[in-house]
PDB file of C-alpha atoms in Angstrom:
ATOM      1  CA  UNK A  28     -30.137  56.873 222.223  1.00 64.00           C
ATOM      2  CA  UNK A  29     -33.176  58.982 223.908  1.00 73.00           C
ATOM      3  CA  UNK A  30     -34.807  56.902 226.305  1.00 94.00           C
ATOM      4  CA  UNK A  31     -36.815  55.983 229.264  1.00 96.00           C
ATOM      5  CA  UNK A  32     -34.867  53.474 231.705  1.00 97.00           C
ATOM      6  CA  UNK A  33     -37.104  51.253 234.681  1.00 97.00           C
ATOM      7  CA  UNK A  34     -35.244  48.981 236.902  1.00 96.00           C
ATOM      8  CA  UNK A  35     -34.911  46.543 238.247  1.00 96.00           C
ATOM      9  CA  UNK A  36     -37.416  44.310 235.613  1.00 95.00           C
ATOM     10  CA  UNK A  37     -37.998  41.901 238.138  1.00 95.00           C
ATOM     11  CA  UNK A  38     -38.947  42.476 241.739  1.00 94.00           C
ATOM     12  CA  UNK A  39     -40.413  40.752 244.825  1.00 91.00           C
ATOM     13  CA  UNK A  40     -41.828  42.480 248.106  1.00 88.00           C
ATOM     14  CA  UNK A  41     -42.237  40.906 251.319  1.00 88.00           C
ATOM     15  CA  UNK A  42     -45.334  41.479 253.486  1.00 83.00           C
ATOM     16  CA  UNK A  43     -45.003  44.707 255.029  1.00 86.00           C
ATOM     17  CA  UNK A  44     -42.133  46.045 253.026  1.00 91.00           C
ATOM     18  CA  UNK A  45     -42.508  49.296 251.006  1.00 94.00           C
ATOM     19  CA  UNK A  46     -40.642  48.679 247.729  1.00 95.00           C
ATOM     20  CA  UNK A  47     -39.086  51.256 244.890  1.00 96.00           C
ATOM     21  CA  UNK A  48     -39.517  51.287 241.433  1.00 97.00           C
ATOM     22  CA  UNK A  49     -36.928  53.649 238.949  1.00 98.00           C
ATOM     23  CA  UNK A  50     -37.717  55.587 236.337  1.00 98.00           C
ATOM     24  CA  UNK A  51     -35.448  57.787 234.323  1.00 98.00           C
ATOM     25  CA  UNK A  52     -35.975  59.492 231.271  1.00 97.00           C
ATOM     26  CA  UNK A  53     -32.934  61.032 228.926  1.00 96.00           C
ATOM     27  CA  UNK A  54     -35.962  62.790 226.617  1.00 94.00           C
ATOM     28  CA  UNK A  55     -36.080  65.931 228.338  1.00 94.00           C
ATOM     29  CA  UNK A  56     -39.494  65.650 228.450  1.00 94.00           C
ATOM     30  CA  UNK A  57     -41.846  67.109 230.954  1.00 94.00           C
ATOM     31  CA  UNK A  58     -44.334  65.444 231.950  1.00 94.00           C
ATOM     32  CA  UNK A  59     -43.851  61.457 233.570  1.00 96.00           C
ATOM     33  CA  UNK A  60     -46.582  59.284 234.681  1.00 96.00           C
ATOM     34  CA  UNK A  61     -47.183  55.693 236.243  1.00 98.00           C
ATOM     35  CA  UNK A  62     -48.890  52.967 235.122  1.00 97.00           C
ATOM     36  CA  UNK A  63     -50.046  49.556 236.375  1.00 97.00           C
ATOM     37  CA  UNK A  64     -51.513  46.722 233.924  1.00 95.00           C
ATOM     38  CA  UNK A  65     -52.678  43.711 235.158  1.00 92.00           C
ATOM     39  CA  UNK A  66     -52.737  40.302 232.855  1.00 84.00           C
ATOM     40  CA  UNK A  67     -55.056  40.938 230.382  1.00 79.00           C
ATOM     41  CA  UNK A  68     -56.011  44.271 231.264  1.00 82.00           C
ATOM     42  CA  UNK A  69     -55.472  47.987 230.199  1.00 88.00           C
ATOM     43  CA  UNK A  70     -53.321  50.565 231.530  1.00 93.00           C
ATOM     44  CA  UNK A  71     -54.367  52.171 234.752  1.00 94.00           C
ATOM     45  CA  UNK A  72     -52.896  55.630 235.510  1.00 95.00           C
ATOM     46  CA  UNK A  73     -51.360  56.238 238.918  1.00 97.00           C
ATOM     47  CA  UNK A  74     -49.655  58.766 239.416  1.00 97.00           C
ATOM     48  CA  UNK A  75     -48.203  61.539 236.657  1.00 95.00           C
ATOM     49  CA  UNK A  76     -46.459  64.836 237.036  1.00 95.00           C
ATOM     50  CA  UNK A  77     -46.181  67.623 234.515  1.00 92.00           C
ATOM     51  CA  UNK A  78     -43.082  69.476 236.129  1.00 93.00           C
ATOM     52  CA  UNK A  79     -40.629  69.171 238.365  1.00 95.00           C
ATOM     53  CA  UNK A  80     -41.430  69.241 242.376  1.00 96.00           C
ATOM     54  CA  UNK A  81     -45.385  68.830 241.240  1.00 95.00           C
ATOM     55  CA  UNK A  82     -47.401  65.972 241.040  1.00 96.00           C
ATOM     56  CA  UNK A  83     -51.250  64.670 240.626  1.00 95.00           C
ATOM     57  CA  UNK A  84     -52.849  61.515 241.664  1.00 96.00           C
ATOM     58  CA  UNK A  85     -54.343  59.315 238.994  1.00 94.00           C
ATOM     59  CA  UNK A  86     -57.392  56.951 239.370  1.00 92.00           C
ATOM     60  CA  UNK A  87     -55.746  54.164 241.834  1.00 96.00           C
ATOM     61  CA  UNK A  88     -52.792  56.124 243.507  1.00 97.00           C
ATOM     62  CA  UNK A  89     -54.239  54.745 246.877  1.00 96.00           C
ATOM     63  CA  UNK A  90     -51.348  52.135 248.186  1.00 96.00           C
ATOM     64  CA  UNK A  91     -48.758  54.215 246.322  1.00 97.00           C
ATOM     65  CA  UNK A  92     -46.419  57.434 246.548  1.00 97.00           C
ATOM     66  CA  UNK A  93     -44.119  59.235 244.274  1.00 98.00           C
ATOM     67  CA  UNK A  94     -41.789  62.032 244.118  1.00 98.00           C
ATOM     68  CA  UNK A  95     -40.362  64.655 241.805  1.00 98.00           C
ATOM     69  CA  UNK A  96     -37.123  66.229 242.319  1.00 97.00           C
ATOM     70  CA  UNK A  97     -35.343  65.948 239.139  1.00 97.00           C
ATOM     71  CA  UNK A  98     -36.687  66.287 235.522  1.00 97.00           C
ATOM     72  CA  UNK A  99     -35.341  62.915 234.747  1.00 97.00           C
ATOM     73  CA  UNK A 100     -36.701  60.873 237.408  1.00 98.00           C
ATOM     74  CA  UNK A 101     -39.998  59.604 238.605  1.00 98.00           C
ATOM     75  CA  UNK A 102     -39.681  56.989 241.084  1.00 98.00           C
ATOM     76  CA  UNK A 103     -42.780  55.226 242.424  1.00 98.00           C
ATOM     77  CA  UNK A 104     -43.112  53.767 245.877  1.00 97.00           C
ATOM     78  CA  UNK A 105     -44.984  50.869 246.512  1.00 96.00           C
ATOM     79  CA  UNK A 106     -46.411  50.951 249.902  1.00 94.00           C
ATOM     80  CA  UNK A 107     -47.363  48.275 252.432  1.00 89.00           C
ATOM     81  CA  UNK A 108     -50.951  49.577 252.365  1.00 88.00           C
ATOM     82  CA  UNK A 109     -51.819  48.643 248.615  1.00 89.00           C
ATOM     83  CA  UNK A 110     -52.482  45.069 249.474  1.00 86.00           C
ATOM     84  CA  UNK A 111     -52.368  44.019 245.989  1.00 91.00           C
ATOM     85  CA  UNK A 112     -49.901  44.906 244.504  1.00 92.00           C
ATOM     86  CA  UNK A 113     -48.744  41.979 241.799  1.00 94.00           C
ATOM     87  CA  UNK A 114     -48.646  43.547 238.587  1.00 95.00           C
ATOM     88  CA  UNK A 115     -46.535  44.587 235.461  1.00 96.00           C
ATOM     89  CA  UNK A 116     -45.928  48.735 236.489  1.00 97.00           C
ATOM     90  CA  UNK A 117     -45.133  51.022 233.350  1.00 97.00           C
ATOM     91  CA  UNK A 118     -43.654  54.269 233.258  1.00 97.00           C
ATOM     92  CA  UNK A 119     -44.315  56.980 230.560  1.00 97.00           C
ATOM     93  CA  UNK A 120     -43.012  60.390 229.707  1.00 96.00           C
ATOM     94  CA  UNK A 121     -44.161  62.787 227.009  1.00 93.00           C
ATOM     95  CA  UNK A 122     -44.419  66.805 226.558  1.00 88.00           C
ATOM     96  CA  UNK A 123     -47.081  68.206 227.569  1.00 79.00           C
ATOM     97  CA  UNK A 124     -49.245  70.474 225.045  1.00 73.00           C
ATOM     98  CA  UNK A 125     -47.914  69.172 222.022  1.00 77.00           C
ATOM     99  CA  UNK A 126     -49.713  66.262 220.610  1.00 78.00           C
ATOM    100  CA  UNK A 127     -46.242  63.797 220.955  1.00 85.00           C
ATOM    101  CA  UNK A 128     -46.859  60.217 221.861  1.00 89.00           C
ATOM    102  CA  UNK A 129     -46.318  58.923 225.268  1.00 92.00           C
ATOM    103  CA  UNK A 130     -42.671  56.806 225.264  1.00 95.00           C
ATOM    104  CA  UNK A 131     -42.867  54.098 227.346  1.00 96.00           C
ATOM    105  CA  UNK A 132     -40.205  52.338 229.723  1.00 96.00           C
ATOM    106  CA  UNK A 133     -39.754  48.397 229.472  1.00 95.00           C
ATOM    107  CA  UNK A 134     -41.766  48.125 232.811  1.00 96.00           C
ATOM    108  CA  UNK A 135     -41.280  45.979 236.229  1.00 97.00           C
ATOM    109  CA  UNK A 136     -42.784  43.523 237.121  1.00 96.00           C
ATOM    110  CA  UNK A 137     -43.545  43.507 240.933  1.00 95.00           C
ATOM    111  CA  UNK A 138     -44.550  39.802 242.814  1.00 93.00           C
ATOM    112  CA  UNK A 139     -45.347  39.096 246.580  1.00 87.00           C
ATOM    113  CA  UNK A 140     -43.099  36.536 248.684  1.00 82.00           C
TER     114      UNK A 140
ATOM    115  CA  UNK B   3     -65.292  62.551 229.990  1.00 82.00           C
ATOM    116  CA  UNK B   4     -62.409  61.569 227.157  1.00 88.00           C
ATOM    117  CA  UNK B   5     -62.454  57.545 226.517  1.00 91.00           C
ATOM    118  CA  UNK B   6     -61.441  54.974 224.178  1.00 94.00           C
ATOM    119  CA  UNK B   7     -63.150  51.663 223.030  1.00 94.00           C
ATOM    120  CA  UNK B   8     -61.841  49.195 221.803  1.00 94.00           C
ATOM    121  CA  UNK B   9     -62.529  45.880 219.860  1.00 85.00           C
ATOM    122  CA  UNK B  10     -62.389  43.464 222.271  1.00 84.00           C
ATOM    123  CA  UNK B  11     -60.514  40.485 221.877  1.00 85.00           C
ATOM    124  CA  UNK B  12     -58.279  37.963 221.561  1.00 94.00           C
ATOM    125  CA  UNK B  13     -58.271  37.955 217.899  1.00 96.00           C
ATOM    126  CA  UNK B  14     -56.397  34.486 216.253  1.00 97.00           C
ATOM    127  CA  UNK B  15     -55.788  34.872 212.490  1.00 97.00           C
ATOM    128  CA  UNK B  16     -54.176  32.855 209.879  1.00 98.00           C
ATOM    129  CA  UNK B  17     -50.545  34.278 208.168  1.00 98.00           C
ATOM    130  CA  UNK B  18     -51.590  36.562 205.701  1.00 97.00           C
ATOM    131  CA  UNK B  19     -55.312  37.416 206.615  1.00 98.00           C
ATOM    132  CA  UNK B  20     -56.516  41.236 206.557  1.00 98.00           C
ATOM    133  CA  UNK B  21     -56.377  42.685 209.890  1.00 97.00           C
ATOM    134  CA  UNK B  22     -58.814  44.822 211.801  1.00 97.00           C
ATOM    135  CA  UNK B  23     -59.213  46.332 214.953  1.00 97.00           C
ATOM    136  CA  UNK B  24     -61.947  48.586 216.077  1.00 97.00           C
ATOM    137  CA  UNK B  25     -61.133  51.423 218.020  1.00 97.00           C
ATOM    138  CA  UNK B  26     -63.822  54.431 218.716  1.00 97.00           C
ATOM    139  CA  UNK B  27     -63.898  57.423 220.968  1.00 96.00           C
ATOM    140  CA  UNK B  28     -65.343  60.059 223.062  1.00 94.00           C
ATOM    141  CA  UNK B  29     -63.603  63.161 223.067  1.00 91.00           C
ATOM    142  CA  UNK B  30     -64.357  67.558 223.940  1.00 83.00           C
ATOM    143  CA  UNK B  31     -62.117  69.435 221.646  1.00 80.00           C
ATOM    144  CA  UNK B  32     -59.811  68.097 218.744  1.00 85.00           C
ATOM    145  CA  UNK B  33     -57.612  64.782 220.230  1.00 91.00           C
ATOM    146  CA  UNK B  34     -54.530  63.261 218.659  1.00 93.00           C
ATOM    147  CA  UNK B  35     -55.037  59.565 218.118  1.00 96.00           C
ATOM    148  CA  UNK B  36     -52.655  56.809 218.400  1.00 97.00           C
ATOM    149  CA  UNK B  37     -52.211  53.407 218.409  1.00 98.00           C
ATOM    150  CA  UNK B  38     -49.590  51.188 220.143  1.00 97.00           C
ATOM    151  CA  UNK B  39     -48.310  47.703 220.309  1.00 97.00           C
ATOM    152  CA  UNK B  40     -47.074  45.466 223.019  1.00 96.00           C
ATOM    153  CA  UNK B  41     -44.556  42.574 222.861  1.00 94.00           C
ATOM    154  CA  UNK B  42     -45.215  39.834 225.747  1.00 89.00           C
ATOM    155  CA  UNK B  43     -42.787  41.128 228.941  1.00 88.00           C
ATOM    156  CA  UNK B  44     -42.319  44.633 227.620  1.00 91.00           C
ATOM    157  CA  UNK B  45     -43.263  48.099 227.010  1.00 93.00           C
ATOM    158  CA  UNK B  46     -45.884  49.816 224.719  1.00 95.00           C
ATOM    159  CA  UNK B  47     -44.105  51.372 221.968  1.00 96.00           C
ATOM    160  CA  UNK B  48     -45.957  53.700 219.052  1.00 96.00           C
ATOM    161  CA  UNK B  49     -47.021  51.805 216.125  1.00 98.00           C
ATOM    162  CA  UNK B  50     -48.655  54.782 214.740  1.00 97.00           C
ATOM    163  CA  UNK B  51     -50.197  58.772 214.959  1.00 96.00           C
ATOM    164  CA  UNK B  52     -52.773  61.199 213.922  1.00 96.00           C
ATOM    165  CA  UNK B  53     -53.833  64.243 214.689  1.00 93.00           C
ATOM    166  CA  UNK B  54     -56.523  65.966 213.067  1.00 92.00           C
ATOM    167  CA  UNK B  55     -59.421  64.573 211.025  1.00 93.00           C
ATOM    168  CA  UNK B  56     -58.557  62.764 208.177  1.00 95.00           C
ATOM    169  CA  UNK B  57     -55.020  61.976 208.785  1.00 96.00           C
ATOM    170  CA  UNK B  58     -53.897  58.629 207.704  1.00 97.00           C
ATOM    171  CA  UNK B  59     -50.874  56.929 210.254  1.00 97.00           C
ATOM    172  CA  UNK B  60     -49.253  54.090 208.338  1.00 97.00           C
ATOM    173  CA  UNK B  61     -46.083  52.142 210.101  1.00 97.00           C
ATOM    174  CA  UNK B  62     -44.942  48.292 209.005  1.00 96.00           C
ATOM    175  CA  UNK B  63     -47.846  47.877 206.810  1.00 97.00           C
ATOM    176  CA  UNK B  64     -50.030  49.046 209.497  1.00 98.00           C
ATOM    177  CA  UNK B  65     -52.699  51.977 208.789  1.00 98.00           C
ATOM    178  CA  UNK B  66     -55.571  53.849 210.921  1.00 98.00           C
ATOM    179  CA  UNK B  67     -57.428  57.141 209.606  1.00 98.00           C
ATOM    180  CA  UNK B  68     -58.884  59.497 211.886  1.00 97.00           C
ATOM    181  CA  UNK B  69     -62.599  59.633 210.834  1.00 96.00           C
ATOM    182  CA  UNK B  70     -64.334  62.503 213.036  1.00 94.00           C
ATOM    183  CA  UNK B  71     -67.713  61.731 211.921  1.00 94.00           C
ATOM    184  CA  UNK B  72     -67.493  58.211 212.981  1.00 95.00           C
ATOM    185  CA  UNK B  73     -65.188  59.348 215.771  1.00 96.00           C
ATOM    186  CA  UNK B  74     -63.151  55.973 214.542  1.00 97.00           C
ATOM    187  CA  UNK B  75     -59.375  55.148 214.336  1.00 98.00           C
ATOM    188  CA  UNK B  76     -59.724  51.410 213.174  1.00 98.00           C
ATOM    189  CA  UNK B  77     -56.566  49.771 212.865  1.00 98.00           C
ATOM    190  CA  UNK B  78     -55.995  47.573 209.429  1.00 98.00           C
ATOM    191  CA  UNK B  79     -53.244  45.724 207.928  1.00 98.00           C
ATOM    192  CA  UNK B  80     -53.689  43.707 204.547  1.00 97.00           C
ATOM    193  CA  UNK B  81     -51.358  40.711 205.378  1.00 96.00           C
ATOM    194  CA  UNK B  82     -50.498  39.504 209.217  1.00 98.00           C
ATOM    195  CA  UNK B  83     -47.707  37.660 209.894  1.00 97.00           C
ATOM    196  CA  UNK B  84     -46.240  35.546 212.903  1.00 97.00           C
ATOM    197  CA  UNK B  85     -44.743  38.538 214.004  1.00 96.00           C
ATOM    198  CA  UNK B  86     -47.646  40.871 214.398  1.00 97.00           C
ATOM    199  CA  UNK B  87     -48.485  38.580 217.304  1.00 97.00           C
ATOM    200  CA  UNK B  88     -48.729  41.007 220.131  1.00 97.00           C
ATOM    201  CA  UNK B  89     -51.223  43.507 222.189  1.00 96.00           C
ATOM    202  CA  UNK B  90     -52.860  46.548 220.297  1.00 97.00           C
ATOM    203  CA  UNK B  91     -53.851  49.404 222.505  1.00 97.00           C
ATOM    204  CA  UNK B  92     -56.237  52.489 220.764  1.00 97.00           C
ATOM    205  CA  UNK B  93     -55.228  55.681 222.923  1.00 96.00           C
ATOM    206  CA  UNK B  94     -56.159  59.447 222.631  1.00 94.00           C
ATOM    207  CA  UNK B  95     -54.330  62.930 223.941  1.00 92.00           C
ATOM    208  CA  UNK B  96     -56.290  66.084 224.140  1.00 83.00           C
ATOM    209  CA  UNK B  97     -54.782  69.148 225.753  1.00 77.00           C
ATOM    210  CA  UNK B  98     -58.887  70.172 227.112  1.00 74.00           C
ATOM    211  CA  UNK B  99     -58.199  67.064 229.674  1.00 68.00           C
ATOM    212  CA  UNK B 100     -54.987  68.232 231.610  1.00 71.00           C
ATOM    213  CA  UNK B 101     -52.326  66.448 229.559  1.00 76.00           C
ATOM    214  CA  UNK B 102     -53.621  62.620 230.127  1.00 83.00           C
ATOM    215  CA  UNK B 103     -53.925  59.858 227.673  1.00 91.00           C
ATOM    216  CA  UNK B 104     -56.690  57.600 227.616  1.00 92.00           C
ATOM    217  CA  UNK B 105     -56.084  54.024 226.602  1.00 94.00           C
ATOM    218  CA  UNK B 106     -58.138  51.336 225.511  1.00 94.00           C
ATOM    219  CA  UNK B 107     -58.523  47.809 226.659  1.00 93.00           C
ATOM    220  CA  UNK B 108     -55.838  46.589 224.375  1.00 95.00           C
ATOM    221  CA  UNK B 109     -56.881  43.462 221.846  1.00 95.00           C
ATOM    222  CA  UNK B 110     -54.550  40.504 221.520  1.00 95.00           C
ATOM    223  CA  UNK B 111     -53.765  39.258 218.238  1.00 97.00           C
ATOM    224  CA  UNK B 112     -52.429  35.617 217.591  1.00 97.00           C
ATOM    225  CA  UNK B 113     -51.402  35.204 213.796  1.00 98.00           C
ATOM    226  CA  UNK B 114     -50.582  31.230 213.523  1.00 97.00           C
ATOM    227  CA  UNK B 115     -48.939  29.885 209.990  1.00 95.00           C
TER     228      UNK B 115
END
């Protein structure tokens, strides 16, 4: 089945550690963005990326990174600068231009030691 | 700029009460409309789609019609049950805002027997 895979669900960052979250998508879609939700909150965007090798900040990428080198993958980096960085992260794909819901990953849920 | 609101919650309703969630927006151009649910821990996954005026997006006894001269997608449902419990996000795609999505707030339901 056609899907979009995070690992791991759980995961725990030391102070000063810069930590990794997956994202692959089998939908051969284009475009792939990042969430983060925080309890009882919305979705706010990161990072997304409409093609490959090409990507856009969203409205808190500050604290984070990402890269694009395949179609299928969108990992996100959680740096030591975003000094809060407890929440539930999502990852999305979806073609662009054609009015197709976003697909959503199970999400990760990222705690500090 | 394109934005979503949304009903505000939580909402607690009895097994079998009529459901309804606001959901308005602001949009340039002609957006597709969609609503979502979330189950505690995971993912959003698509409940539900329009996209033009006047379409009517029905899933699992769920509806929403896309009113443009209320610029409303309220989501109803005759009869809740136990299992509708769960996080309702109101979110809009137009291709005029460089291939984002624009989520609401999300409303929490609680249906109790």
């Amino acid at each position: 089945d056609g899907g979009i895979t995070q690992s791991p669900k759980y995961l725990f960052r030391k102070e000063g550690q810069n930590v990794t979250l997956s994202c692959e998508q089998n939908l051969n879609h284009d475009a792939m963005y990042w969430y983060r939700q925080d309890p009882g909150q919305g979705l706010r965007l990161i990072y997304y990326s409409q093609i490959v090798n090409d990507f856009q900040k969203g409205d808190i990428a500050e604290g984070y990174s990402v890269s694009r080198e395949k179609k299928e993958s969108f990992p996100l980096t959680v740096t030591s600068a975003q000094k809060n960085p407890t929440a539930f992260y999502l990852c999305a794909s979806s073609n662009p231009y054609s009015n197709q819901p976003q697909h959503f990953g199970d999400g990760t849920r990222l705690s500090i030691l | 700029g394109d934005s979503v609101t949304q009903m505000e919650g939580p909402v607690t309703l009895s097994e079998e009460a009529f459901l309804t969630i606001n959901c308005t927006y602001t949009a340039t151009g002609y957006p597709s409309l969609f609503w979502y649910v979330q189950y505690p821990g995971e993912g959003l996954q698509l409940l539900l789609k329009a996209t033009k005026a006047d379409d009517k997006g029905s899933n699992k006894g769920f509806e929403a019609t896309y009113r443009k001269e209320t610029t409303s997608f309220h989501l109803e449902k005759g009869s809740v049950q136990v299992s509708d419990s769960a996080v309702y996000f109101c979110a809009l795609y137009s291709s005029n805002t460089g291939n984002q999505f624009y989520f609401g707030t999300g409303t929490s339901l609680t249906v109790i027997p």
